[in-house]
PDB file of C-alpha atoms and ligand atoms in Angstrom:
ATOM      1  CA  MET E   5     157.398  94.733 147.422  1.00  0.00           C
ATOM      2  CA  LYS E   6     156.498  94.268 143.780  1.00  0.00           C
ATOM      3  CA  LEU E   7     158.905  92.170 141.735  1.00  0.00           C
ATOM      4  CA  VAL E   8     159.386  91.445 138.043  1.00  0.00           C
ATOM      5  CA  LEU E   9     161.726  88.546 137.306  1.00  0.00           C
ATOM      6  CA  ASP E  10     163.435  88.661 133.904  1.00  0.00           C
ATOM      7  CA  LEU E  11     164.644  85.069 133.448  1.00  0.00           C
ATOM      8  CA  ASP E  12     166.449  82.916 130.889  1.00  0.00           C
ATOM      9  CA  THR E  13     165.108  79.812 132.590  1.00  0.00           C
ATOM     10  CA  GLY E  14     167.750  77.717 133.167  1.00  0.00           C
ATOM     11  CA  VAL E  15     168.292  75.726 136.380  1.00  0.00           C
ATOM     12  CA  ASP E  16     169.379  78.517 138.695  1.00  0.00           C
ATOM     13  CA  ASP E  17     166.649  80.761 137.235  1.00  0.00           C
ATOM     14  CA  SER E  18     164.170  78.049 138.271  1.00  0.00           C
ATOM     15  CA  LEU E  19     165.588  78.183 141.787  1.00  0.00           C
ATOM     16  CA  ALA E  20     165.419  82.000 141.766  1.00  0.00           C
ATOM     17  CA  LEU E  21     161.758  81.805 140.716  1.00  0.00           C
ATOM     18  CA  THR E  22     161.077  79.271 143.470  1.00  0.00           C
ATOM     19  CA  LEU E  23     162.675  81.561 146.072  1.00  0.00           C
ATOM     20  CA  ALA E  24     160.539  84.503 144.915  1.00  0.00           C
ATOM     21  CA  LEU E  25     157.368  82.380 145.194  1.00  0.00           C
ATOM     22  CA  ALA E  26     158.487  81.234 148.652  1.00  0.00           C
ATOM     23  CA  SER E  27     158.991  84.795 149.930  1.00  0.00           C
ATOM     24  CA  PRO E  28     156.025  86.400 151.740  1.00  0.00           C
ATOM     25  CA  GLU E  29     157.388  89.944 151.145  1.00  0.00           C
ATOM     26  CA  VAL E  30     157.181  89.498 147.376  1.00  0.00           C
ATOM     27  CA  GLU E  31     154.257  90.182 145.113  1.00  0.00           C
ATOM     28  CA  LEU E  32     155.401  88.725 141.796  1.00  0.00           C
ATOM     29  CA  VAL E  33     153.896  91.066 139.190  1.00  0.00           C
ATOM     30  CA  GLY E  34     155.161  89.016 136.290  1.00  0.00           C
ATOM     31  CA  VAL E  35     157.897  86.831 134.859  1.00  0.00           C
ATOM     32  CA  THR E  36     159.500  87.944 131.600  1.00  0.00           C
ATOM     33  CA  ALA E  37     161.332  85.560 129.292  1.00  0.00           C
ATOM     34  CA  VAL E  38     164.631  86.336 127.602  1.00  0.00           C
ATOM     35  CA  PHE E  39     167.152  84.182 125.697  1.00  0.00           C
ATOM     36  CA  GLY E  40     170.373  83.053 127.388  1.00  0.00           C
ATOM     37  CA  ASN E  41     170.612  79.693 129.105  1.00  0.00           C
ATOM     38  CA  VAL E  42     167.982  78.608 126.551  1.00  0.00           C
ATOM     39  CA  ALA E  43     166.116  80.130 123.595  1.00  0.00           C
ATOM     40  CA  ARG E  44     163.526  82.772 124.571  1.00  0.00           C
ATOM     41  CA  ASP E  45     160.487  80.559 123.984  1.00  0.00           C
ATOM     42  CA  THR E  46     162.026  77.722 125.999  1.00  0.00           C
ATOM     43  CA  SER E  47     162.621  80.192 128.815  1.00  0.00           C
ATOM     44  CA  ALA E  48     158.907  81.130 128.746  1.00  0.00           C
ATOM     45  CA  ARG E  49     157.879  77.461 128.587  1.00  0.00           C
ATOM     46  CA  ASN E  50     160.076  76.541 131.554  1.00  0.00           C
ATOM     47  CA  SER E  51     158.903  79.461 133.694  1.00  0.00           C
ATOM     48  CA  LEU E  52     155.271  78.542 132.969  1.00  0.00           C
ATOM     49  CA  ALA E  53     155.963  74.884 133.816  1.00  0.00           C
ATOM     50  CA  ILE E  54     157.757  75.690 137.095  1.00  0.00           C
ATOM     51  CA  LEU E  55     154.939  78.071 138.077  1.00  0.00           C
ATOM     52  CA  HIS E  56     152.401  75.320 137.298  1.00  0.00           C
ATOM     53  CA  MET E  57     154.369  72.747 139.280  1.00  0.00           C
ATOM     54  CA  LEU E  58     154.325  75.079 142.285  1.00  0.00           C
ATOM     55  CA  GLY E  59     150.609  75.873 141.946  1.00  0.00           C
ATOM     56  CA  ARG E  60     151.060  79.448 140.685  1.00  0.00           C
ATOM     57  CA  ASP E  61     149.279  79.580 137.326  1.00  0.00           C
ATOM     58  CA  ASP E  62     148.142  83.053 138.419  1.00  0.00           C
ATOM     59  CA  VAL E  63     151.553  84.656 137.729  1.00  0.00           C
ATOM     60  CA  PRO E  64     151.645  85.982 134.139  1.00  0.00           C
ATOM     61  CA  VAL E  65     154.603  85.243 131.841  1.00  0.00           C
ATOM     62  CA  TYR E  66     155.595  87.636 129.034  1.00  0.00           C
ATOM     63  CA  ARG E  67     157.926  87.198 126.059  1.00  0.00           C
ATOM     64  CA  GLY E  68     160.967  89.472 125.898  1.00  0.00           C
ATOM     65  CA  ARG E  69     163.793  89.662 123.381  1.00  0.00           C
ATOM     66  CA  ASP E  70     164.915  86.497 121.576  1.00  0.00           C
ATOM     67  CA  ARG E  71     168.375  87.668 120.484  1.00  0.00           C
ATOM     68  CA  ALA E  72     171.180  90.074 121.333  1.00  0.00           C
ATOM     69  CA  ARG E  73     171.078  93.575 119.876  1.00  0.00           C
ATOM     70  CA  THR E  74     173.839  92.798 117.403  1.00  0.00           C
ATOM     71  CA  ALA E  75     172.521  89.319 116.435  1.00  0.00           C
ATOM     72  CA  ASP E  76     170.698  88.821 113.140  1.00  0.00           C
ATOM     73  CA  ALA E  77     169.076  85.508 114.055  1.00  0.00           C
ATOM     74  CA  ALA E  78     167.166  84.262 117.090  1.00  0.00           C
ATOM     75  CA  TYR E  79     169.440  82.820 119.776  1.00  0.00           C
ATOM     76  CA  ALA E  80     169.915  79.098 120.215  1.00  0.00           C
ATOM     77  CA  ALA E  81     171.888  77.696 123.149  1.00  0.00           C
ATOM     78  CA  THR E  82     175.403  76.477 122.469  1.00  0.00           C
ATOM     79  CA  HIS E  83     176.465  72.927 123.214  1.00  0.00           C
ATOM     80  CA  GLU E  84     178.438  74.125 126.253  1.00  0.00           C
ATOM     81  CA  VAL E  85     175.336  75.758 127.738  1.00  0.00           C
ATOM     82  CA  GLU E  86     173.190  72.696 126.973  1.00  0.00           C
ATOM     83  CA  VAL E  87     175.632  70.548 128.902  1.00  0.00           C
ATOM     84  CA  ILE E  88     175.388  72.784 131.984  1.00  0.00           C
ATOM     85  CA  HIS E  89     171.595  73.311 132.077  1.00  0.00           C
ATOM     86  CA  GLY E  90     170.433  70.296 130.031  1.00  0.00           C
ATOM     87  CA  ALA E  91     169.097  70.450 126.463  1.00  0.00           C
ATOM     88  CA  ASN E  92     165.691  71.604 127.776  1.00  0.00           C
ATOM     89  CA  GLY E  93     167.229  74.086 130.250  1.00  0.00           C
ATOM     90  CA  ILE E  94     165.991  72.255 133.326  1.00  0.00           C
ATOM     91  CA  GLY E  95     168.404  69.381 133.624  1.00  0.00           C
ATOM     92  CA  ASN E  96     166.659  67.207 130.997  1.00  0.00           C
ATOM     93  CA  VAL E  97     163.947  66.591 133.615  1.00  0.00           C
ATOM     94  CA  GLU E  98     160.457  66.206 132.120  1.00  0.00           C
ATOM     95  CA  ILE E  99     157.875  68.261 133.974  1.00  0.00           C
ATOM     96  CA  PRO E 100     154.363  68.847 132.585  1.00  0.00           C
ATOM     97  CA  ASP E 101     153.610  71.880 130.425  1.00  0.00           C
ATOM     98  CA  ALA E 102     151.426  74.527 132.030  1.00  0.00           C
ATOM     99  CA  PRO E 103     147.791  74.576 130.841  1.00  0.00           C
ATOM    100  CA  ARG E 104     148.351  78.117 129.500  1.00  0.00           C
ATOM    101  CA  GLY E 105     150.859  80.052 127.423  1.00  0.00           C
ATOM    102  CA  PRO E 106     152.562  83.416 127.674  1.00  0.00           C
ATOM    103  CA  GLU E 107     150.542  86.645 127.598  1.00  0.00           C
ATOM    104  CA  ASP E 108     149.899  88.545 124.350  1.00  0.00           C
ATOM    105  CA  GLN E 109     151.436  91.684 125.827  1.00  0.00           C
ATOM    106  CA  THR E 110     155.222  91.887 125.416  1.00  0.00           C
ATOM    107  CA  ALA E 111     157.749  91.911 128.251  1.00  0.00           C
ATOM    108  CA  GLU E 112     158.758  95.448 127.296  1.00  0.00           C
ATOM    109  CA  GLU E 113     155.161  96.682 127.606  1.00  0.00           C
ATOM    110  CA  LEU E 114     154.703  94.916 130.935  1.00  0.00           C
ATOM    111  CA  ILE E 115     157.928  96.311 132.419  1.00  0.00           C
ATOM    112  CA  ALA E 116     157.271  99.883 131.272  1.00  0.00           C
ATOM    113  CA  GLN E 117     153.704  99.748 132.623  1.00  0.00           C
ATOM    114  CA  ALA E 118     154.829  98.181 135.909  1.00  0.00           C
ATOM    115  CA  ILE E 119     157.400 100.958 136.472  1.00  0.00           C
ATOM    116  CA  GLU E 120     154.788 103.650 135.755  1.00  0.00           C
ATOM    117  CA  ARG E 121     152.267 101.943 138.033  1.00  0.00           C
ATOM    118  CA  TRP E 122     154.407 100.847 140.986  1.00  0.00           C
ATOM    119  CA  GLY E 123     157.394 103.220 140.781  1.00  0.00           C
ATOM    120  CA  LYS E 124     159.731 102.916 143.766  1.00  0.00           C
ATOM    121  CA  GLU E 125     157.813  99.889 145.078  1.00  0.00           C
ATOM    122  CA  LEU E 126     158.992  97.878 142.077  1.00  0.00           C
ATOM    123  CA  VAL E 127     162.261  96.002 141.795  1.00  0.00           C
ATOM    124  CA  ILE E 128     163.252  94.268 138.576  1.00  0.00           C
ATOM    125  CA  VAL E 129     165.509  91.234 138.885  1.00  0.00           C
ATOM    126  CA  PRO E 130     167.163  90.249 135.594  1.00  0.00           C
ATOM    127  CA  THR E 131     169.045  86.947 135.744  1.00  0.00           C
ATOM    128  CA  GLY E 132     169.864  86.671 132.040  1.00  0.00           C
ATOM    129  CA  PRO E 133     171.114  88.992 129.281  1.00  0.00           C
ATOM    130  CA  LEU E 134     169.923  92.599 129.707  1.00  0.00           C
ATOM    131  CA  THR E 135     168.498  92.926 126.174  1.00  0.00           C
ATOM    132  CA  THR E 136     164.853  93.434 127.140  1.00  0.00           C
ATOM    133  CA  ILE E 137     165.647  95.831 129.992  1.00  0.00           C
ATOM    134  CA  ALA E 138     167.887  97.926 127.726  1.00  0.00           C
ATOM    135  CA  ALA E 139     165.098  98.164 125.143  1.00  0.00           C
ATOM    136  CA  VAL E 140     162.679  99.422 127.813  1.00  0.00           C
ATOM    137  CA  LEU E 141     165.106 102.071 129.109  1.00  0.00           C
ATOM    138  CA  GLU E 142     166.010 103.244 125.606  1.00  0.00           C
ATOM    139  CA  ALA E 143     162.371 103.569 124.550  1.00  0.00           C
ATOM    140  CA  ASP E 144     161.684 105.766 127.606  1.00  0.00           C
ATOM    141  CA  PRO E 145     164.826 106.961 129.451  1.00  0.00           C
ATOM    142  CA  SER E 146     162.662 108.639 132.147  1.00  0.00           C
ATOM    143  CA  LEU E 147     161.805 105.154 133.491  1.00  0.00           C
ATOM    144  CA  ALA E 148     165.364 104.804 134.877  1.00  0.00           C
ATOM    145  CA  GLU E 149     164.722 107.252 137.712  1.00  0.00           C
ATOM    146  CA  LYS E 150     161.199 106.003 138.410  1.00  0.00           C
ATOM    147  CA  VAL E 151     161.969 102.339 139.124  1.00  0.00           C
ATOM    148  CA  GLY E 152     162.716 101.245 142.700  1.00  0.00           C
ATOM    149  CA  GLY E 153     165.679  99.150 141.670  1.00  0.00           C
ATOM    150  CA  ILE E 154     167.239  96.783 139.181  1.00  0.00           C
ATOM    151  CA  THR E 155     169.035  94.018 141.061  1.00  0.00           C
ATOM    152  CA  LEU E 156     170.731  91.977 138.383  1.00  0.00           C
ATOM    153  CA  MET E 157     172.769  88.806 138.272  1.00  0.00           C
ATOM    154  CA  GLY E 158     175.719  89.446 136.029  1.00  0.00           C
ATOM    155  CA  GLY E 159     179.204  90.793 135.715  1.00  0.00           C
ATOM    156  CA  ALA E 160     182.465  90.435 137.574  1.00  0.00           C
ATOM    157  CA  LEU E 161     184.330  93.458 138.958  1.00  0.00           C
ATOM    158  CA  ALA E 162     187.252  92.190 141.014  1.00  0.00           C
ATOM    159  CA  VAL E 163     187.315  88.553 139.875  1.00  0.00           C
ATOM    160  CA  GLY E 164     187.667  86.875 136.475  1.00  0.00           C
ATOM    161  CA  GLY E 165     184.857  85.850 134.146  1.00  0.00           C
ATOM    162  CA  ASN E 166     183.202  82.482 133.552  1.00  0.00           C
ATOM    163  CA  VAL E 167     182.923  82.482 129.729  1.00  0.00           C
ATOM    164  CA  SER E 168     186.207  84.273 129.050  1.00  0.00           C
ATOM    165  CA  PRO E 169     189.043  85.338 131.336  1.00  0.00           C
ATOM    166  CA  CYS E 170     187.191  88.619 131.978  1.00  0.00           C
ATOM    167  CA  ALA E 171     183.499  88.176 130.974  1.00  0.00           C
ATOM    168  CA  GLU E 172     180.522  86.763 132.850  1.00  0.00           C
ATOM    169  CA  ALA E 173     177.926  84.893 130.747  1.00  0.00           C
ATOM    170  CA  ASN E 174     174.879  87.193 131.098  1.00  0.00           C
ATOM    171  CA  ILE E 175     176.887  90.283 130.186  1.00  0.00           C
ATOM    172  CA  ALA E 176     178.816  88.456 127.433  1.00  0.00           C
ATOM    173  CA  ASN E 177     175.520  87.390 125.835  1.00  0.00           C
ATOM    174  CA  ASP E 178     174.708  91.055 125.076  1.00  0.00           C
ATOM    175  CA  PRO E 179     177.390  93.553 126.153  1.00  0.00           C
ATOM    176  CA  GLU E 180     175.801  96.439 124.205  1.00  0.00           C
ATOM    177  CA  ALA E 181     172.545  95.966 126.137  1.00  0.00           C
ATOM    178  CA  ALA E 182     174.418  95.793 129.440  1.00  0.00           C
ATOM    179  CA  ALA E 183     176.233  99.030 128.566  1.00  0.00           C
ATOM    180  CA  VAL E 184     172.886 100.784 128.032  1.00  0.00           C
ATOM    181  CA  VAL E 185     171.533  99.566 131.374  1.00  0.00           C
ATOM    182  CA  PHE E 186     174.690 100.331 133.385  1.00  0.00           C
ATOM    183  CA  SER E 187     174.839 103.916 132.103  1.00  0.00           C
ATOM    184  CA  SER E 188     171.087 104.563 132.373  1.00  0.00           C
ATOM    185  CA  GLY E 189     171.152 106.139 135.824  1.00  0.00           C
ATOM    186  CA  ALA E 190     168.690 103.544 137.175  1.00  0.00           C
ATOM    187  CA  PRO E 191     169.364 102.378 140.761  1.00  0.00           C
ATOM    188  CA  ILE E 192     171.272  99.217 139.885  1.00  0.00           C
ATOM    189  CA  THR E 193     172.714  96.591 142.195  1.00  0.00           C
ATOM    190  CA  MET E 194     175.117  94.225 140.449  1.00  0.00           C
ATOM    191  CA  ILE E 195     175.149  90.713 141.901  1.00  0.00           C
ATOM    192  CA  GLY E 196     178.084  89.284 139.993  1.00  0.00           C
ATOM    193  CA  LEU E 197     180.618  86.515 140.263  1.00  0.00           C
ATOM    194  CA  ASP E 198     182.372  88.516 143.009  1.00  0.00           C
ATOM    195  CA  VAL E 199     179.652  87.270 145.366  1.00  0.00           C
ATOM    196  CA  THR E 200     177.717  84.443 143.704  1.00  0.00           C
ATOM    197  CA  LEU E 201     180.776  82.170 143.583  1.00  0.00           C
ATOM    198  CA  ARG E 202     180.927  82.336 147.393  1.00  0.00           C
ATOM    199  CA  THR E 203     177.448  80.808 147.845  1.00  0.00           C
ATOM    200  CA  LEU E 204     176.523  77.138 148.016  1.00  0.00           C
ATOM    201  CA  LEU E 205     173.469  74.941 147.610  1.00  0.00           C
ATOM    202  CA  PRO E 206     174.571  71.628 149.097  1.00  0.00           C
ATOM    203  CA  LEU E 207     173.511  68.168 147.970  1.00  0.00           C
ATOM    204  CA  GLU E 208     172.105  67.659 151.483  1.00  0.00           C
ATOM    205  CA  ALA E 209     169.439  70.276 150.703  1.00  0.00           C
ATOM    206  CA  THR E 210     168.267  68.682 147.464  1.00  0.00           C
ATOM    207  CA  ALA E 211     168.246  65.295 149.238  1.00  0.00           C
ATOM    208  CA  ARG E 212     165.759  66.740 151.755  1.00  0.00           C
ATOM    209  CA  TRP E 213     163.535  68.061 148.928  1.00  0.00           C
ATOM    210  CA  ARG E 214     163.023  64.465 147.766  1.00  0.00           C
ATOM    211  CA  ALA E 215     160.795  63.847 150.792  1.00  0.00           C
ATOM    212  CA  MET E 216     158.658  66.886 149.884  1.00  0.00           C
ATOM    213  CA  GLY E 217     156.279  65.565 147.233  1.00  0.00           C
ATOM    214  CA  ALA E 218     156.408  65.487 143.431  1.00  0.00           C
ATOM    215  CA  ALA E 219     157.525  69.118 143.094  1.00  0.00           C
ATOM    216  CA  GLY E 220     160.307  68.536 145.608  1.00  0.00           C
ATOM    217  CA  ARG E 221     161.538  65.478 143.711  1.00  0.00           C
ATOM    218  CA  ALA E 222     161.442  67.286 140.361  1.00  0.00           C
ATOM    219  CA  LEU E 223     163.279  70.322 141.711  1.00  0.00           C
ATOM    220  CA  ALA E 224     165.877  68.012 143.276  1.00  0.00           C
ATOM    221  CA  ASP E 225     166.375  66.170 139.965  1.00  0.00           C
ATOM    222  CA  ILE E 226     166.722  69.482 138.076  1.00  0.00           C
ATOM    223  CA  THR E 227     169.226  70.860 140.579  1.00  0.00           C
ATOM    224  CA  ASP E 228     171.257  67.662 140.944  1.00  0.00           C
ATOM    225  CA  TYR E 229     171.784  67.612 137.160  1.00  0.00           C
ATOM    226  CA  TYR E 230     173.208  71.149 137.420  1.00  0.00           C
ATOM    227  CA  ILE E 231     175.393  70.207 140.381  1.00  0.00           C
ATOM    228  CA  ARG E 232     176.907  67.381 138.318  1.00  0.00           C
ATOM    229  CA  HIS E 233     177.411  69.475 135.155  1.00  0.00           C
ATOM    230  CA  GLU E 234     178.322  72.956 136.504  1.00  0.00           C
ATOM    231  CA  PRO E 235     181.095  71.730 138.749  1.00  0.00           C
ATOM    232  CA  ALA E 236     182.192  75.146 140.115  1.00  0.00           C
ATOM    233  CA  ALA E 237     181.324  74.002 143.635  1.00  0.00           C
ATOM    234  CA  LEU E 238     181.230  70.223 143.309  1.00  0.00           C
ATOM    235  CA  ASP E 239     184.345  70.003 145.467  1.00  0.00           C
ATOM    236  CA  ARG E 240     182.320  71.844 148.134  1.00  0.00           C
ATOM    237  CA  GLY E 241     179.468  69.327 147.773  1.00  0.00           C
ATOM    238  CA  GLY E 242     176.921  71.338 145.784  1.00  0.00           C
ATOM    239  CA  CYS E 243     176.460  74.182 143.295  1.00  0.00           C
ATOM    240  CA  VAL E 244     176.859  77.940 143.528  1.00  0.00           C
ATOM    241  CA  GLN E 245     173.693  80.033 143.588  1.00  0.00           C
ATOM    242  CA  HIS E 246     174.023  82.744 140.935  1.00  0.00           C
ATOM    243  CA  ASP E 247     170.408  83.746 140.228  1.00  0.00           C
ATOM    244  CA  PRO E 248     168.812  83.021 143.633  1.00  0.00           C
ATOM    245  CA  LEU E 249     171.267  85.425 145.304  1.00  0.00           C
ATOM    246  CA  ALA E 250     169.969  88.263 143.104  1.00  0.00           C
ATOM    247  CA  VAL E 251     166.383  87.573 144.246  1.00  0.00           C
ATOM    248  CA  ALA E 252     167.500  87.345 147.873  1.00  0.00           C
ATOM    249  CA  ALA E 253     169.455  90.627 147.642  1.00  0.00           C
ATOM    250  CA  ALA E 254     166.424  92.349 146.099  1.00  0.00           C
ATOM    251  CA  ILE E 255     164.364  91.213 149.098  1.00  0.00           C
ATOM    252  CA  ASP E 256     167.041  91.897 151.720  1.00  0.00           C
ATOM    253  CA  PRO E 257     169.800  94.237 150.499  1.00  0.00           C
ATOM    254  CA  THR E 258     171.684  93.745 153.795  1.00  0.00           C
ATOM    255  CA  LEU E 259     172.737  90.278 152.572  1.00  0.00           C
ATOM    256  CA  VAL E 260     175.409  91.952 150.435  1.00  0.00           C
ATOM    257  CA  ARG E 261     177.936  94.750 150.934  1.00  0.00           C
ATOM    258  CA  THR E 262     178.357  96.993 147.920  1.00  0.00           C
ATOM    259  CA  LEU E 263     180.776  99.485 146.397  1.00  0.00           C
ATOM    260  CA  SER E 264     179.162 102.379 144.490  1.00  0.00           C
ATOM    261  CA  ILE E 265     181.155 102.926 141.325  1.00  0.00           C
ATOM    262  CA  PRO E 266     180.461 103.801 137.678  1.00  0.00           C
ATOM    263  CA  VAL E 267     180.727 100.572 135.680  1.00  0.00           C
ATOM    264  CA  LYS E 268     181.738 100.369 132.046  1.00  0.00           C
ATOM    265  CA  VAL E 269     181.019  97.371 129.817  1.00  0.00           C
ATOM    266  CA  ASP E 270     183.657  96.607 127.202  1.00  0.00           C
ATOM    267  CA  CYS E 271     182.040  95.820 123.868  1.00  0.00           C
ATOM    268  CA  ALA E 272     185.025  95.228 121.565  1.00  0.00           C
ATOM    269  CA  GLY E 273     187.877  92.815 121.111  1.00  0.00           C
ATOM    270  CA  GLU E 274     189.020  90.179 123.541  1.00  0.00           C
ATOM    271  CA  LEU E 275     187.747  92.221 126.505  1.00  0.00           C
ATOM    272  CA  ARG E 276     184.160  92.075 125.127  1.00  0.00           C
ATOM    273  CA  GLY E 277     181.733  91.516 127.992  1.00  0.00           C
ATOM    274  CA  ARG E 278     184.071  92.742 130.751  1.00  0.00           C
ATOM    275  CA  THR E 279     182.547  94.883 133.535  1.00  0.00           C
ATOM    276  CA  ILE E 280     185.082  97.280 135.010  1.00  0.00           C
ATOM    277  CA  GLY E 281     185.241 100.645 136.803  1.00  0.00           C
ATOM    278  CA  ASP E 282     184.582 103.413 134.258  1.00  0.00           C
ATOM    279  CA  LYS E 283     187.670 105.607 134.576  1.00  0.00           C
ATOM    280  CA  GLU E 284     186.290 108.397 132.381  1.00  0.00           C
ATOM    281  CA  ASN E 285     183.303 108.814 134.723  1.00  0.00           C
ATOM    282  CA  LEU E 286     184.708 107.646 138.060  1.00  0.00           C
ATOM    283  CA  LEU E 287     184.002 110.960 139.806  1.00  0.00           C
ATOM    284  CA  THR E 288     180.818 111.908 137.984  1.00  0.00           C
ATOM    285  CA  GLY E 289     178.747 108.730 137.786  1.00  0.00           C
ATOM    286  CA  PRO E 290     176.168 107.378 137.442  1.00  0.00           C
ATOM    287  CA  CYS E 291     177.126 104.737 139.991  1.00  0.00           C
ATOM    288  CA  VAL E 292     176.203 101.070 140.153  1.00  0.00           C
ATOM    289  CA  LYS E 293     176.158  99.344 143.541  1.00  0.00           C
ATOM    290  CA  VAL E 294     178.496  96.434 142.950  1.00  0.00           C
ATOM    291  CA  ALA E 295     178.179  93.621 145.498  1.00  0.00           C
ATOM    292  CA  LEU E 296     181.624  92.651 146.757  1.00  0.00           C
ATOM    293  CA  GLY E 297     180.712  91.060 150.079  1.00  0.00           C
ATOM    294  CA  VAL E 298     177.994  88.541 150.918  1.00  0.00           C
ATOM    295  CA  ASP E 299     176.682  86.996 154.111  1.00  0.00           C
ATOM    296  CA  ALA E 300     176.598  83.601 152.415  1.00  0.00           C
ATOM    297  CA  GLU E 301     175.536  81.670 155.485  1.00  0.00           C
ATOM    298  CA  ARG E 302     172.505  83.891 156.138  1.00  0.00           C
ATOM    299  CA  PHE E 303     171.537  83.734 152.451  1.00  0.00           C
ATOM    300  CA  GLU E 304     171.814  79.951 152.317  1.00  0.00           C
ATOM    301  CA  GLN E 305     169.722  79.584 155.460  1.00  0.00           C
ATOM    302  CA  MET E 306     167.090  81.961 154.045  1.00  0.00           C
ATOM    303  CA  PHE E 307     166.988  80.086 150.723  1.00  0.00           C
ATOM    304  CA  GLU E 308     166.795  76.605 152.195  1.00  0.00           C
ATOM    305  CA  GLU E 309     164.193  77.458 154.859  1.00  0.00           C
ATOM    306  CA  ARG E 310     161.917  79.272 152.435  1.00  0.00           C
ATOM    307  CA  VAL E 311     162.125  76.727 149.623  1.00  0.00           C
ATOM    308  CA  GLU E 312     161.519  73.835 152.003  1.00  0.00           C
ATOM    309  CA  ARG E 313     158.492  75.588 153.513  1.00  0.00           C
ATOM    310  CA  LEU E 314     157.059  76.160 150.028  1.00  0.00           C
ATOM    311  CA  LEU E 315     157.705  72.600 148.805  1.00  0.00           C
ATOM    312  CA  THR E 316     156.115  71.188 151.968  1.00  0.00           C
ATOM    313  CA  SER E 317     153.019  73.327 151.531  1.00  0.00           C
ATOM    314  CA  VAL E 318     152.730  72.425 147.812  1.00  0.00           C
ATOM    315  CA  ALA E 319     152.987  68.712 148.742  1.00  0.00           C
ATOM    316  CA  GLN E 320     150.124  69.086 151.246  1.00  0.00           C
ATOM    317  CA  ARG E 321     147.696  70.667 148.749  1.00  0.00           C
TER     318      ARG E 321
HETATM  319 CA1   CA R 427     170.028  82.894 134.396  1.00  0.00          CA
END
């Protein structure tokens, strides 16, 4: 399968990218950079640096949107976000810059061309705000029915939010963009807090990475920072796996059980950023496949086995 990852790279985005690189089914067509956990250009820098660290300077990186649709200035991470992901987005761990920069072509051009070229073979995995994807679908609405799938990390249907009582961070960062994507008619799978909060990456796993060369040690340092500062699962001995679960579900949709339902995104007032069943269109659609069940054990085994195989092979090069 062909994959485009749309990342706001961030710690769990780095892990999602690592899982994609570790997956033999995946041909990674490109990585696109959006704002969110970090500013857009930091996202591009981090994706390039992680790709370099893992020996994949062949995967092109493209710049997407640098601010929400309603914002009049480029996004900069808030203090709260910098605490969770580190001021540099990757746990304040210093890893070398890649010997190259992002492509001249924009993320929007890449995504539109990739959909036209690969069609149903292509799945797009956004793990940040949906600003770039919305721009692509608005510029050419016919792309929605051509793409194989959009498997996104974001939202919360039957559980509360993580940045407000009802909003999840990726949606809250650009609710208007999310509303465009959710109503586009594209085949969307929503990997939200309903399922990601049930996953775990345990400290035992990152401890094993430390024996797997320089890349393994760096990835362990990056992840351990996140485990200490995003304490949602610290009492379970690790961190939850928001973004990697979206990549895994794109590769193997049987990892999650979904409910097909039209989803509305609230854009006003204190409910801004909420994802909820769209009562005006409940019987007419278009539907989003909302993941409400997850085989967490099988996902965790898949993630750990694949990442460890990749880190071991990088260490032996
Ligand atoms: Ca992310």
